[in-house]
């Protein structure tokens, strides 16, 4: 049950990627109840049309509000780029936090003036990413790398698969050798590839993720930032195969979340 002292924050993504944000929220906002919803019946979002993405985002947002959530986190760069404004227009009284590639911190921290952005196909060509680059990195060289199939590999828990290693070696390492020193993780799924990326980059560049910043913002707008009440619980729901969420936690390094689960992962209808 949602109470005034313990708000409920709903987090959603197409699949497992947003669990990186959930993990950060659990650490940042221990007094809030958390609901994580995976739209696994429609994963991934990165290869869908803008209209399809907007439809799914509106459906997932409404489903989480129906679950009692008082704050929403769109834990998906693609969904944020294509549909967060539509979601905010549909629910003007609900705080809604999105996820955007960390162009600003990358631009502030680069020494070489060269930044690489790893993104889904939809995010790579989005107007929102172009605007972020124009606003925060107008005098930097920004290399946008569409990472076809990477989110699917993460969904399959292939976190160091030969396919991903080959792609990194082919697409990213030549840019590192040319001087790129900031690598922006433009999809929440890619946070779980950080160990593989760091192994191949060999300290020549810094990975830039935003899960911590998103968690702090969501904790603030939900009203939970200053609470000292008892620890909130966590629920996992999905539009298909919810059991995969619970099973994925150990593989993704999120065992700490298991102790706060109020029940096993449940099926959720979001149409």
PDB file of C-alpha atoms in Angstrom, residues 1-249:
ATOM      1  CA  UNK A   1       0.000   0.000   0.000  1.00  0.00           C
ATOM      2  CA  UNK A   2       1.147   3.534  -0.750  1.00  0.00           C
ATOM      3  CA  UNK A   3       1.335   5.850   2.256  1.00  0.00           C
ATOM      4  CA  UNK A   4       2.101   9.523   2.579  1.00  0.00           C
ATOM      5  CA  UNK A   5       5.333   8.750   4.434  1.00  0.00           C
ATOM      6  CA  UNK A   6       6.499   6.124   1.966  1.00  0.00           C
ATOM      7  CA  UNK A   7       5.798   7.070  -1.654  1.00  0.00           C
ATOM      8  CA  UNK A   8       5.852   4.455  -4.387  1.00  0.00           C
ATOM      9  CA  UNK A   9       8.179   5.033  -7.331  1.00  0.00           C
ATOM     10  CA  UNK A  10       7.430   3.136 -10.514  1.00  0.00           C
ATOM     11  CA  UNK A  11      10.325   2.354 -12.837  1.00  0.00           C
ATOM     12  CA  UNK A  12       9.872   0.865 -16.293  1.00  0.00           C
ATOM     13  CA  UNK A  13      11.844  -0.234 -19.319  1.00  0.00           C
ATOM     14  CA  UNK A  14      11.355  -2.627 -22.195  1.00  0.00           C
ATOM     15  CA  UNK A  15      13.243  -5.344 -20.345  1.00  0.00           C
ATOM     16  CA  UNK A  16      16.174  -5.757 -17.975  1.00  0.00           C
ATOM     17  CA  UNK A  17      18.050  -2.538 -18.713  1.00  0.00           C
ATOM     18  CA  UNK A  18      16.182  -0.331 -16.263  1.00  0.00           C
ATOM     19  CA  UNK A  19      17.188  -2.633 -13.425  1.00  0.00           C
ATOM     20  CA  UNK A  20      20.411  -0.584 -13.382  1.00  0.00           C
ATOM     21  CA  UNK A  21      18.302   2.436 -12.399  1.00  0.00           C
ATOM     22  CA  UNK A  22      16.306   0.349  -9.919  1.00  0.00           C
ATOM     23  CA  UNK A  23      19.540  -0.721  -8.226  1.00  0.00           C
ATOM     24  CA  UNK A  24      20.634   2.902  -7.902  1.00  0.00           C
ATOM     25  CA  UNK A  25      17.201   3.896  -6.581  1.00  0.00           C
ATOM     26  CA  UNK A  26      17.226   1.145  -3.971  1.00  0.00           C
ATOM     27  CA  UNK A  27      20.506   2.521  -2.627  1.00  0.00           C
ATOM     28  CA  UNK A  28      19.604   6.200  -2.954  1.00  0.00           C
ATOM     29  CA  UNK A  29      16.004   6.000  -1.773  1.00  0.00           C
ATOM     30  CA  UNK A  30      15.678   3.186   0.803  1.00  0.00           C
ATOM     31  CA  UNK A  31      12.488   4.579   2.351  1.00  0.00           C
ATOM     32  CA  UNK A  32      10.452   4.489  -0.867  1.00  0.00           C
ATOM     33  CA  UNK A  33       8.516   1.520  -2.153  1.00  0.00           C
ATOM     34  CA  UNK A  34       9.696   0.599  -5.641  1.00  0.00           C
ATOM     35  CA  UNK A  35       7.859  -1.117  -8.481  1.00  0.00           C
ATOM     36  CA  UNK A  36       9.863  -2.239 -11.489  1.00  0.00           C
ATOM     37  CA  UNK A  37       7.939  -3.024 -14.658  1.00  0.00           C
ATOM     38  CA  UNK A  38       9.520  -4.705 -17.680  1.00  0.00           C
ATOM     39  CA  UNK A  39       7.624  -4.579 -20.973  1.00  0.00           C
ATOM     40  CA  UNK A  40       9.079  -7.945 -21.942  1.00  0.00           C
ATOM     41  CA  UNK A  41       6.189  -8.690 -24.284  1.00  0.00           C
ATOM     42  CA  UNK A  42       7.487  -5.873 -26.511  1.00  0.00           C
ATOM     43  CA  UNK A  43      11.261  -5.842 -25.919  1.00  0.00           C
ATOM     44  CA  UNK A  44      13.305  -4.191 -27.368  1.00  0.00           C
ATOM     45  CA  UNK A  45      12.095  -0.627 -27.963  1.00  0.00           C
ATOM     46  CA  UNK A  46      15.151   0.445 -29.933  1.00  0.00           C
ATOM     47  CA  UNK A  47      13.983  -1.045 -33.235  1.00  0.00           C
ATOM     48  CA  UNK A  48      10.376   0.203 -33.052  1.00  0.00           C
ATOM     49  CA  UNK A  49       8.762   3.231 -34.681  1.00  0.00           C
ATOM     50  CA  UNK A  50       8.178   6.418 -32.661  1.00  0.00           C
ATOM     51  CA  UNK A  51       4.414   5.739 -32.705  1.00  0.00           C
ATOM     52  CA  UNK A  52       4.896   2.203 -31.379  1.00  0.00           C
ATOM     53  CA  UNK A  53       7.211   3.444 -28.625  1.00  0.00           C
ATOM     54  CA  UNK A  54       4.779   6.181 -27.560  1.00  0.00           C
ATOM     55  CA  UNK A  55       1.944   3.670 -27.362  1.00  0.00           C
ATOM     56  CA  UNK A  56       3.958   1.345 -25.134  1.00  0.00           C
ATOM     57  CA  UNK A  57       5.208   4.143 -22.881  1.00  0.00           C
ATOM     58  CA  UNK A  58       1.673   5.451 -22.327  1.00  0.00           C
ATOM     59  CA  UNK A  59       0.417   1.945 -21.593  1.00  0.00           C
ATOM     60  CA  UNK A  60       3.240   1.173 -19.148  1.00  0.00           C
ATOM     61  CA  UNK A  61       2.900   4.501 -17.379  1.00  0.00           C
ATOM     62  CA  UNK A  62      -0.832   4.031 -16.883  1.00  0.00           C
ATOM     63  CA  UNK A  63      -0.333   0.470 -15.655  1.00  0.00           C
ATOM     64  CA  UNK A  64       2.144   1.646 -13.001  1.00  0.00           C
ATOM     65  CA  UNK A  65      -0.205   4.408 -11.876  1.00  0.00           C
ATOM     66  CA  UNK A  66      -2.885   1.737 -11.568  1.00  0.00           C
ATOM     67  CA  UNK A  67      -0.423  -0.151  -9.354  1.00  0.00           C
ATOM     68  CA  UNK A  68      -0.355   2.832  -6.974  1.00  0.00           C
ATOM     69  CA  UNK A  69       2.808   4.579  -8.142  1.00  0.00           C
ATOM     70  CA  UNK A  70       3.009   8.281  -7.329  1.00  0.00           C
ATOM     71  CA  UNK A  71       6.222   8.989  -9.257  1.00  0.00           C
ATOM     72  CA  UNK A  72       7.358   7.456 -12.554  1.00  0.00           C
ATOM     73  CA  UNK A  73      10.848   6.846 -13.924  1.00  0.00           C
ATOM     74  CA  UNK A  74      11.184   6.146 -17.628  1.00  0.00           C
ATOM     75  CA  UNK A  75      14.347   4.048 -17.307  1.00  0.00           C
ATOM     76  CA  UNK A  76      14.969   3.830 -21.039  1.00  0.00           C
ATOM     77  CA  UNK A  77      16.793   6.324 -23.243  1.00  0.00           C
ATOM     78  CA  UNK A  78      14.754   5.377 -26.311  1.00  0.00           C
ATOM     79  CA  UNK A  79      11.438   5.737 -24.486  1.00  0.00           C
ATOM     80  CA  UNK A  80      12.517   9.055 -22.967  1.00  0.00           C
ATOM     81  CA  UNK A  81      13.592  10.442 -26.328  1.00  0.00           C
ATOM     82  CA  UNK A  82      10.436   9.427 -28.150  1.00  0.00           C
ATOM     83  CA  UNK A  83       7.661   9.575 -25.588  1.00  0.00           C
ATOM     84  CA  UNK A  84       8.321  11.234 -22.242  1.00  0.00           C
ATOM     85  CA  UNK A  85       6.586  14.460 -23.258  1.00  0.00           C
ATOM     86  CA  UNK A  86       3.488  12.508 -24.295  1.00  0.00           C
ATOM     87  CA  UNK A  87       3.534  10.704 -20.937  1.00  0.00           C
ATOM     88  CA  UNK A  88       3.858  13.981 -19.036  1.00  0.00           C
ATOM     89  CA  UNK A  89       0.992  15.476 -21.032  1.00  0.00           C
ATOM     90  CA  UNK A  90      -1.179  12.480 -20.164  1.00  0.00           C
ATOM     91  CA  UNK A  91      -0.347  12.700 -16.420  1.00  0.00           C
ATOM     92  CA  UNK A  92       0.415  16.351 -15.575  1.00  0.00           C
ATOM     93  CA  UNK A  93       0.088  15.781 -11.825  1.00  0.00           C
ATOM     94  CA  UNK A  94       2.562  12.896 -11.615  1.00  0.00           C
ATOM     95  CA  UNK A  95       6.313  13.617 -11.336  1.00  0.00           C
ATOM     96  CA  UNK A  96       8.016  11.846 -14.254  1.00  0.00           C
ATOM     97  CA  UNK A  97      11.782  11.456 -14.530  1.00  0.00           C
ATOM     98  CA  UNK A  98      13.464  10.366 -17.745  1.00  0.00           C
ATOM     99  CA  UNK A  99      16.846   8.995 -18.706  1.00  0.00           C
ATOM    100  CA  UNK A 100      19.047  10.828 -21.179  1.00  0.00           C
ATOM    101  CA  UNK A 101      22.603  10.088 -22.353  1.00  0.00           C
ATOM    102  CA  UNK A 102      25.203  11.818 -20.176  1.00  0.00           C
ATOM    103  CA  UNK A 103      26.404  14.254 -22.830  1.00  0.00           C
ATOM    104  CA  UNK A 104      26.795  17.100 -20.340  1.00  0.00           C
ATOM    105  CA  UNK A 105      29.141  15.330 -17.878  1.00  0.00           C
ATOM    106  CA  UNK A 106      31.082  13.817 -20.775  1.00  0.00           C
ATOM    107  CA  UNK A 107      31.579  17.253 -22.332  1.00  0.00           C
ATOM    108  CA  UNK A 108      32.688  18.711 -18.992  1.00  0.00           C
ATOM    109  CA  UNK A 109      35.180  15.927 -18.309  1.00  0.00           C
ATOM    110  CA  UNK A 110      36.724  15.255 -21.703  1.00  0.00           C
ATOM    111  CA  UNK A 111      40.356  16.253 -22.060  1.00  0.00           C
ATOM    112  CA  UNK A 112      40.658  15.370 -25.735  1.00  0.00           C
ATOM    113  CA  UNK A 113      37.398  16.950 -26.882  1.00  0.00           C
ATOM    114  CA  UNK A 114      36.252  13.620 -28.321  1.00  0.00           C
ATOM    115  CA  UNK A 115      33.207  11.718 -27.019  1.00  0.00           C
ATOM    116  CA  UNK A 116      31.611   8.443 -28.119  1.00  0.00           C
ATOM    117  CA  UNK A 117      27.923   7.729 -27.525  1.00  0.00           C
ATOM    118  CA  UNK A 118      26.750   4.103 -27.485  1.00  0.00           C
ATOM    119  CA  UNK A 119      23.031   4.065 -28.307  1.00  0.00           C
ATOM    120  CA  UNK A 120      20.164   2.073 -29.758  1.00  0.00           C
ATOM    121  CA  UNK A 121      19.212   2.810 -33.351  1.00  0.00           C
ATOM    122  CA  UNK A 122      16.197   4.873 -32.211  1.00  0.00           C
ATOM    123  CA  UNK A 123      18.168   6.954 -29.725  1.00  0.00           C
ATOM    124  CA  UNK A 124      21.042   7.456 -32.174  1.00  0.00           C
ATOM    125  CA  UNK A 125      18.777   9.169 -34.702  1.00  0.00           C
ATOM    126  CA  UNK A 126      16.520  10.954 -32.204  1.00  0.00           C
ATOM    127  CA  UNK A 127      16.064  14.709 -32.186  1.00  0.00           C
ATOM    128  CA  UNK A 128      16.470  14.678 -28.409  1.00  0.00           C
ATOM    129  CA  UNK A 129      20.040  13.342 -28.647  1.00  0.00           C
ATOM    130  CA  UNK A 130      20.865  15.912 -31.333  1.00  0.00           C
ATOM    131  CA  UNK A 131      19.559  18.656 -29.058  1.00  0.00           C
ATOM    132  CA  UNK A 132      21.614  17.404 -26.096  1.00  0.00           C
ATOM    133  CA  UNK A 133      24.764  17.464 -28.198  1.00  0.00           C
ATOM    134  CA  UNK A 134      23.989  20.932 -29.556  1.00  0.00           C
ATOM    135  CA  UNK A 135      23.318  22.251 -26.044  1.00  0.00           C
ATOM    136  CA  UNK A 136      26.131  20.652 -24.056  1.00  0.00           C
ATOM    137  CA  UNK A 137      28.857  19.696 -26.540  1.00  0.00           C
ATOM    138  CA  UNK A 138      28.715  22.174 -29.445  1.00  0.00           C
ATOM    139  CA  UNK A 139      32.489  22.430 -29.697  1.00  0.00           C
ATOM    140  CA  UNK A 140      33.272  18.753 -29.083  1.00  0.00           C
ATOM    141  CA  UNK A 141      33.617  15.922 -31.557  1.00  0.00           C
ATOM    142  CA  UNK A 142      30.802  13.487 -30.766  1.00  0.00           C
ATOM    143  CA  UNK A 143      30.812  10.042 -32.386  1.00  0.00           C
ATOM    144  CA  UNK A 144      27.373   8.389 -32.261  1.00  0.00           C
ATOM    145  CA  UNK A 145      27.551   4.592 -32.432  1.00  0.00           C
ATOM    146  CA  UNK A 146      24.294   2.679 -33.064  1.00  0.00           C
ATOM    147  CA  UNK A 147      24.732  -0.606 -31.212  1.00  0.00           C
ATOM    148  CA  UNK A 148      22.448  -3.010 -33.055  1.00  0.00           C
ATOM    149  CA  UNK A 149      21.494  -6.033 -30.981  1.00  0.00           C
ATOM    150  CA  UNK A 150      23.320  -5.100 -27.786  1.00  0.00           C
ATOM    151  CA  UNK A 151      20.145  -4.736 -25.714  1.00  0.00           C
ATOM    152  CA  UNK A 152      19.020  -8.155 -26.934  1.00  0.00           C
ATOM    153  CA  UNK A 153      22.333  -9.664 -25.848  1.00  0.00           C
ATOM    154  CA  UNK A 154      21.884  -8.149 -22.379  1.00  0.00           C
ATOM    155  CA  UNK A 155      18.328  -9.501 -22.234  1.00  0.00           C
ATOM    156  CA  UNK A 156      19.813 -12.944 -22.856  1.00  0.00           C
ATOM    157  CA  UNK A 157      22.402 -12.226 -20.106  1.00  0.00           C
ATOM    158  CA  UNK A 158      25.208 -12.515 -22.657  1.00  0.00           C
ATOM    159  CA  UNK A 159      27.192  -9.758 -20.961  1.00  0.00           C
ATOM    160  CA  UNK A 160      30.507 -10.648 -22.559  1.00  0.00           C
ATOM    161  CA  UNK A 161      29.287 -12.398 -25.670  1.00  0.00           C
ATOM    162  CA  UNK A 162      31.578 -12.817 -28.697  1.00  0.00           C
ATOM    163  CA  UNK A 163      29.131 -10.672 -30.707  1.00  0.00           C
ATOM    164  CA  UNK A 164      29.437  -7.706 -28.325  1.00  0.00           C
ATOM    165  CA  UNK A 165      33.214  -8.054 -27.993  1.00  0.00           C
ATOM    166  CA  UNK A 166      33.530  -8.096 -31.782  1.00  0.00           C
ATOM    167  CA  UNK A 167      31.345  -4.973 -32.068  1.00  0.00           C
ATOM    168  CA  UNK A 168      33.368  -3.120 -29.426  1.00  0.00           C
ATOM    169  CA  UNK A 169      36.602  -4.049 -31.160  1.00  0.00           C
ATOM    170  CA  UNK A 170      35.238  -2.992 -34.541  1.00  0.00           C
ATOM    171  CA  UNK A 171      33.287   0.172 -33.704  1.00  0.00           C
ATOM    172  CA  UNK A 172      34.631   1.618 -30.471  1.00  0.00           C
ATOM    173  CA  UNK A 173      38.292   0.675 -30.042  1.00  0.00           C
ATOM    174  CA  UNK A 174      39.460   2.517 -33.198  1.00  0.00           C
ATOM    175  CA  UNK A 175      37.848   5.695 -31.801  1.00  0.00           C
ATOM    176  CA  UNK A 176      39.561   5.138 -28.450  1.00  0.00           C
ATOM    177  CA  UNK A 177      42.851   4.867 -30.306  1.00  0.00           C
ATOM    178  CA  UNK A 178      42.046   8.166 -32.055  1.00  0.00           C
ATOM    179  CA  UNK A 179      41.591   9.954 -28.728  1.00  0.00           C
ATOM    180  CA  UNK A 180      38.033   9.437 -27.491  1.00  0.00           C
ATOM    181  CA  UNK A 181      38.271   9.658 -23.706  1.00  0.00           C
ATOM    182  CA  UNK A 182      34.559   9.662 -22.700  1.00  0.00           C
ATOM    183  CA  UNK A 183      32.184   6.820 -23.610  1.00  0.00           C
ATOM    184  CA  UNK A 184      28.544   7.642 -22.924  1.00  0.00           C
ATOM    185  CA  UNK A 185      26.283   4.686 -22.151  1.00  0.00           C
ATOM    186  CA  UNK A 186      23.209   5.786 -24.100  1.00  0.00           C
ATOM    187  CA  UNK A 187      21.019   2.825 -23.115  1.00  0.00           C
ATOM    188  CA  UNK A 188      20.350   1.555 -19.588  1.00  0.00           C
ATOM    189  CA  UNK A 189      21.018  -1.990 -20.791  1.00  0.00           C
ATOM    190  CA  UNK A 190      24.608  -1.001 -21.516  1.00  0.00           C
ATOM    191  CA  UNK A 191      25.342  -0.308 -17.843  1.00  0.00           C
ATOM    192  CA  UNK A 192      25.543  -4.072 -17.441  1.00  0.00           C
ATOM    193  CA  UNK A 193      28.220  -4.223 -20.157  1.00  0.00           C
ATOM    194  CA  UNK A 194      30.518  -1.925 -18.160  1.00  0.00           C
ATOM    195  CA  UNK A 195      32.873  -4.722 -17.002  1.00  0.00           C
ATOM    196  CA  UNK A 196      33.360  -5.915 -20.596  1.00  0.00           C
ATOM    197  CA  UNK A 197      33.757  -2.373 -21.915  1.00  0.00           C
ATOM    198  CA  UNK A 198      36.293  -1.468 -19.236  1.00  0.00           C
ATOM    199  CA  UNK A 199      38.269  -4.628 -19.915  1.00  0.00           C
ATOM    200  CA  UNK A 200      38.578  -3.774 -23.610  1.00  0.00           C
ATOM    201  CA  UNK A 201      39.097  -0.025 -23.168  1.00  0.00           C
ATOM    202  CA  UNK A 202      41.960  -0.733 -20.738  1.00  0.00           C
ATOM    203  CA  UNK A 203      41.695   2.550 -18.867  1.00  0.00           C
ATOM    204  CA  UNK A 204      42.027   4.729 -21.963  1.00  0.00           C
ATOM    205  CA  UNK A 205      38.537   6.230 -21.587  1.00  0.00           C
ATOM    206  CA  UNK A 206      35.910   6.820 -18.922  1.00  0.00           C
ATOM    207  CA  UNK A 207      32.428   5.302 -19.072  1.00  0.00           C
ATOM    208  CA  UNK A 208      29.610   7.789 -18.441  1.00  0.00           C
ATOM    209  CA  UNK A 209      26.349   6.419 -17.061  1.00  0.00           C
ATOM    210  CA  UNK A 210      23.460   8.318 -15.491  1.00  0.00           C
ATOM    211  CA  UNK A 211      21.704   5.781 -13.249  1.00  0.00           C
ATOM    212  CA  UNK A 212      22.897   7.478 -10.064  1.00  0.00           C
ATOM    213  CA  UNK A 213      21.829  10.945 -11.197  1.00  0.00           C
ATOM    214  CA  UNK A 214      18.410   9.672 -12.279  1.00  0.00           C
ATOM    215  CA  UNK A 215      17.953   7.918  -8.937  1.00  0.00           C
ATOM    216  CA  UNK A 216      18.795  11.085  -6.998  1.00  0.00           C
ATOM    217  CA  UNK A 217      16.343  13.125  -9.053  1.00  0.00           C
ATOM    218  CA  UNK A 218      13.541  10.575  -8.658  1.00  0.00           C
ATOM    219  CA  UNK A 219      14.152  10.357  -4.922  1.00  0.00           C
ATOM    220  CA  UNK A 220      13.914  14.130  -4.663  1.00  0.00           C
ATOM    221  CA  UNK A 221      10.743  14.669  -6.686  1.00  0.00           C
ATOM    222  CA  UNK A 222       8.977  11.729  -5.025  1.00  0.00           C
ATOM    223  CA  UNK A 223       9.368  13.319  -1.608  1.00  0.00           C
ATOM    224  CA  UNK A 224      11.381  10.385  -0.285  1.00  0.00           C
ATOM    225  CA  UNK A 225      14.789  12.063  -0.166  1.00  0.00           C
ATOM    226  CA  UNK A 226      14.475  13.242   3.440  1.00  0.00           C
ATOM    227  CA  UNK A 227      12.503  10.306   4.832  1.00  0.00           C
ATOM    228  CA  UNK A 228      13.913   8.138   7.605  1.00  0.00           C
ATOM    229  CA  UNK A 229      11.006   5.684   7.792  1.00  0.00           C
ATOM    230  CA  UNK A 230      11.336   1.937   7.546  1.00  0.00           C
ATOM    231  CA  UNK A 231      12.830   0.382   4.447  1.00  0.00           C
ATOM    232  CA  UNK A 232      10.475   0.203   1.494  1.00  0.00           C
ATOM    233  CA  UNK A 233       9.771  -2.981  -0.394  1.00  0.00           C
ATOM    234  CA  UNK A 234      10.390  -3.792  -4.042  1.00  0.00           C
ATOM    235  CA  UNK A 235       7.988  -5.443  -6.473  1.00  0.00           C
ATOM    236  CA  UNK A 236       8.862  -6.774  -9.904  1.00  0.00           C
ATOM    237  CA  UNK A 237       6.247  -7.041 -12.652  1.00  0.00           C
ATOM    238  CA  UNK A 238       6.439  -7.768 -16.362  1.00  0.00           C
ATOM    239  CA  UNK A 239       4.135  -8.015 -19.365  1.00  0.00           C
ATOM    240  CA  UNK A 240       5.582 -11.473 -20.180  1.00  0.00           C
ATOM    241  CA  UNK A 241       7.787 -14.030 -18.417  1.00  0.00           C
ATOM    242  CA  UNK A 242       8.047 -12.174 -15.098  1.00  0.00           C
ATOM    243  CA  UNK A 243      10.111 -14.979 -13.587  1.00  0.00           C
ATOM    244  CA  UNK A 244      13.035 -13.839 -15.754  1.00  0.00           C
ATOM    245  CA  UNK A 245      13.367 -10.678 -13.674  1.00  0.00           C
ATOM    246  CA  UNK A 246      14.024 -12.519 -10.436  1.00  0.00           C
ATOM    247  CA  UNK A 247      16.333 -14.984 -12.139  1.00  0.00           C
ATOM    248  CA  UNK A 248      18.369 -12.174 -13.735  1.00  0.00           C
ATOM    249  CA  UNK A 249      19.226 -10.332 -10.515  1.00  0.00           C
TER     250      UNK A 249
END
